[in-house]
Amino acid sequence: MKSETSTPTGEFTLRLSATRRGARLARLFAVHQLHDWGVTGLGAEAAEVVVAELAGNAALHGRVPGRDFEVRMWLGDDHVRIEVSDARGERRPQPGGKSDEGGYGLMLVAALATTWGVKDRCVGKTVWATVPLSPQNTVVE
């Protein structure tokens, strides 16, 4: 069984163990796939941050022993759609928590994506984000 799928149609799917290592690998494979698609610059960097945050959350908050999480990406004309699915449907993302509770990563997702949200699955949930490939949503200090 092949766990990574890359097609010329701009679709990518990857299933990894719900661990810190799995989250790190999700980011690395996503960066590699974006490079293969020719996505570079600020759009690629924004997509990398979004994948890292959503995969990290899936490994930390969405972990169910013995269950993997899944990363999916679709390349559009001017955006990348990122979806990360995990097995914990009852644990919904809570953006903007207190500093000792985390939650700031989802603020980054909201700043870098044009839209993001959560949808239910038969088992678990999917957190998704649409990241523009143009610099329109970059955070300027």
CSV table of C-alpha atoms in Angstrom, one decimal:
chain,number,residue,atom,x,y,z
A,1,MET,CA,0.0,0.0,0.0
A,2,LYS,CA,1.4,3.4,-1.0
A,3,SER,CA,0.9,6.1,1.6
A,4,GLU,CA,1.9,9.0,-0.6
A,5,THR,CA,0.1,10.0,-3.8
A,6,SER,CA,1.2,12.7,-6.2
A,7,THR,CA,-0.5,13.2,-9.5
A,8,PRO,CA,-0.2,15.7,-12.3
A,9,THR,CA,-3.7,16.9,-11.5
A,10,GLY,CA,-2.5,18.8,-8.5
A,11,GLU,CA,-3.6,16.5,-5.8
A,12,PHE,CA,-1.6,15.1,-2.9
A,13,THR,CA,-2.5,12.8,-0.1
A,14,LEU,CA,-0.3,11.6,2.8
A,15,ARG,CA,-1.2,9.4,5.8
A,16,LEU,CA,1.2,9.5,8.8
A,17,SER,CA,1.3,8.4,12.4
A,18,ALA,CA,-0.2,10.9,14.9
A,19,THR,CA,3.1,11.7,16.5
A,20,ARG,CA,5.5,14.7,16.6
A,21,ARG,CA,7.6,12.9,14.0
A,22,GLY,CA,4.6,12.4,11.8
A,23,ALA,CA,3.7,16.1,12.0
A,24,ARG,CA,7.3,17.1,11.1
A,25,LEU,CA,7.3,14.6,8.1
A,26,ALA,CA,3.9,16.1,7.0
A,27,ARG,CA,5.5,19.5,6.7
A,28,LEU,CA,8.6,18.2,4.9
A,29,PHE,CA,6.6,16.1,2.4
A,30,ALA,CA,4.2,19.1,1.8
A,31,VAL,CA,7.2,21.4,1.1
A,32,HIS,CA,8.6,18.8,-1.3
A,33,GLN,CA,5.2,18.5,-3.1
A,34,LEU,CA,4.8,22.3,-3.4
A,35,HIS,CA,8.3,22.4,-4.9
A,36,ASP,CA,7.3,19.7,-7.4
A,37,TRP,CA,4.3,21.7,-8.4
A,38,GLY,CA,6.5,24.8,-8.9
A,39,VAL,CA,5.0,26.7,-6.0
A,40,THR,CA,7.7,28.9,-4.4
A,41,GLY,CA,8.0,32.2,-2.6
A,42,LEU,CA,5.6,33.6,0.0
A,43,GLY,CA,2.7,31.4,-1.0
A,44,ALA,CA,4.8,28.2,-0.5
A,45,GLU,CA,6.1,29.6,2.9
A,46,ALA,CA,2.5,30.3,4.0
A,47,ALA,CA,1.3,26.9,3.0
A,48,GLU,CA,4.2,25.3,4.9
A,49,VAL,CA,3.3,27.1,8.0
A,50,VAL,CA,-0.4,26.1,7.7
A,51,VAL,CA,0.5,22.4,7.1
A,52,ALA,CA,2.9,22.5,10.1
A,53,GLU,CA,0.3,24.0,12.4
A,54,LEU,CA,-2.6,21.7,11.3
A,55,ALA,CA,-0.5,18.6,11.3
A,56,GLY,CA,1.0,19.5,14.7
A,57,ASN,CA,-2.5,20.0,16.1
A,58,ALA,CA,-3.7,16.7,14.6
A,59,ALA,CA,-0.7,14.9,16.3
A,60,LEU,CA,-1.2,16.6,19.6
A,61,HIS,CA,-4.9,17.2,20.1
A,62,GLY,CA,-6.4,14.8,17.5
A,63,ARG,CA,-4.4,11.8,18.4
A,64,VAL,CA,-6.1,8.4,19.0
A,65,PRO,CA,-3.7,5.6,19.8
A,66,GLY,CA,-3.3,3.3,16.7
A,67,ARG,CA,-4.9,5.9,14.4
A,68,ASP,CA,-3.1,8.0,11.8
A,69,PHE,CA,-3.8,11.5,10.5
A,70,GLU,CA,-4.1,12.5,6.9
A,71,VAL,CA,-2.9,15.5,5.0
A,72,ARG,CA,-4.4,16.4,1.6
A,73,MET,CA,-3.5,19.3,-0.7
A,74,TRP,CA,-5.0,20.5,-3.9
A,75,LEU,CA,-3.3,23.0,-6.2
A,76,GLY,CA,-5.7,25.6,-7.7
A,77,ASP,CA,-4.9,28.4,-10.1
A,78,ASP,CA,-4.1,30.9,-7.4
A,79,HIS,CA,-4.3,28.9,-4.1
A,80,VAL,CA,-3.5,25.7,-2.3
A,81,ARG,CA,-6.3,23.9,-0.4
A,82,ILE,CA,-4.9,22.1,2.7
A,83,GLU,CA,-6.9,19.6,4.7
A,84,VAL,CA,-5.7,17.7,7.8
A,85,SER,CA,-8.0,14.9,9.1
A,86,ASP,CA,-7.7,13.2,12.5
A,87,ALA,CA,-9.7,10.7,14.5
A,88,ARG,CA,-10.9,13.1,17.4
A,89,GLY,CA,-14.1,14.7,16.2
A,90,GLU,CA,-15.0,15.9,19.7
A,91,ARG,CA,-11.9,18.0,20.0
A,92,ARG,CA,-12.6,21.1,17.8
A,93,PRO,CA,-10.0,23.8,17.2
A,94,GLN,CA,-10.2,26.7,19.6
A,95,PRO,CA,-8.3,29.8,18.2
A,96,GLY,CA,-7.0,32.4,20.4
A,97,GLY,CA,-6.5,30.6,23.7
A,98,LYS,CA,-4.5,31.9,26.6
A,99,SER,CA,-0.7,31.9,26.2
A,100,ASP,CA,-0.2,28.9,28.5
A,101,GLU,CA,-2.9,27.0,26.7
A,102,GLY,CA,-1.7,27.6,23.1
A,103,GLY,CA,-4.1,28.6,20.3
A,104,TYR,CA,-1.8,31.1,18.6
A,105,GLY,CA,-1.0,28.7,15.8
A,106,LEU,CA,-4.6,28.9,14.6
A,107,MET,CA,-4.2,32.7,14.6
A,108,LEU,CA,-1.4,32.2,12.1
A,109,VAL,CA,-3.6,29.9,10.0
A,110,ALA,CA,-6.3,32.6,10.0
A,111,ALA,CA,-3.8,35.3,9.0
A,112,LEU,CA,-2.2,33.3,6.2
A,113,ALA,CA,-5.4,31.6,4.7
A,114,THR,CA,-8.2,33.4,2.9
A,115,THR,CA,-10.6,31.0,4.7
A,116,TRP,CA,-10.4,28.1,7.1
A,117,GLY,CA,-12.8,25.9,9.0
A,118,VAL,CA,-13.7,22.5,10.4
A,119,LYS,CA,-15.9,19.7,8.9
A,120,ASP,CA,-17.1,16.5,10.5
A,121,ARG,CA,-16.2,13.1,9.1
A,122,CYS,CA,-17.7,9.6,9.9
A,123,VAL,CA,-14.8,9.2,12.3
A,124,GLY,CA,-13.1,12.4,13.5
A,125,LYS,CA,-12.8,15.8,11.8
A,126,THR,CA,-11.1,17.6,9.0
A,127,VAL,CA,-9.5,21.1,9.5
A,128,TRP,CA,-9.1,22.8,6.2
A,129,ALA,CA,-7.6,26.1,4.9
A,130,THR,CA,-7.3,27.8,1.6
A,131,VAL,CA,-3.9,29.5,1.2
A,132,PRO,CA,-3.4,32.1,-1.6
A,133,LEU,CA,-0.3,31.8,-3.7
A,134,SER,CA,-0.1,35.6,-4.2
A,135,PRO,CA,1.1,37.9,-1.4
A,136,GLN,CA,-2.3,39.4,-0.7
A,137,ASN,CA,-2.6,37.8,2.8
A,138,THR,CA,0.9,38.2,4.1
A,139,VAL,CA,1.4,39.5,7.6
A,140,VAL,CA,3.4,42.7,7.6
A,141,GLU,CA,5.0,44.0,10.8
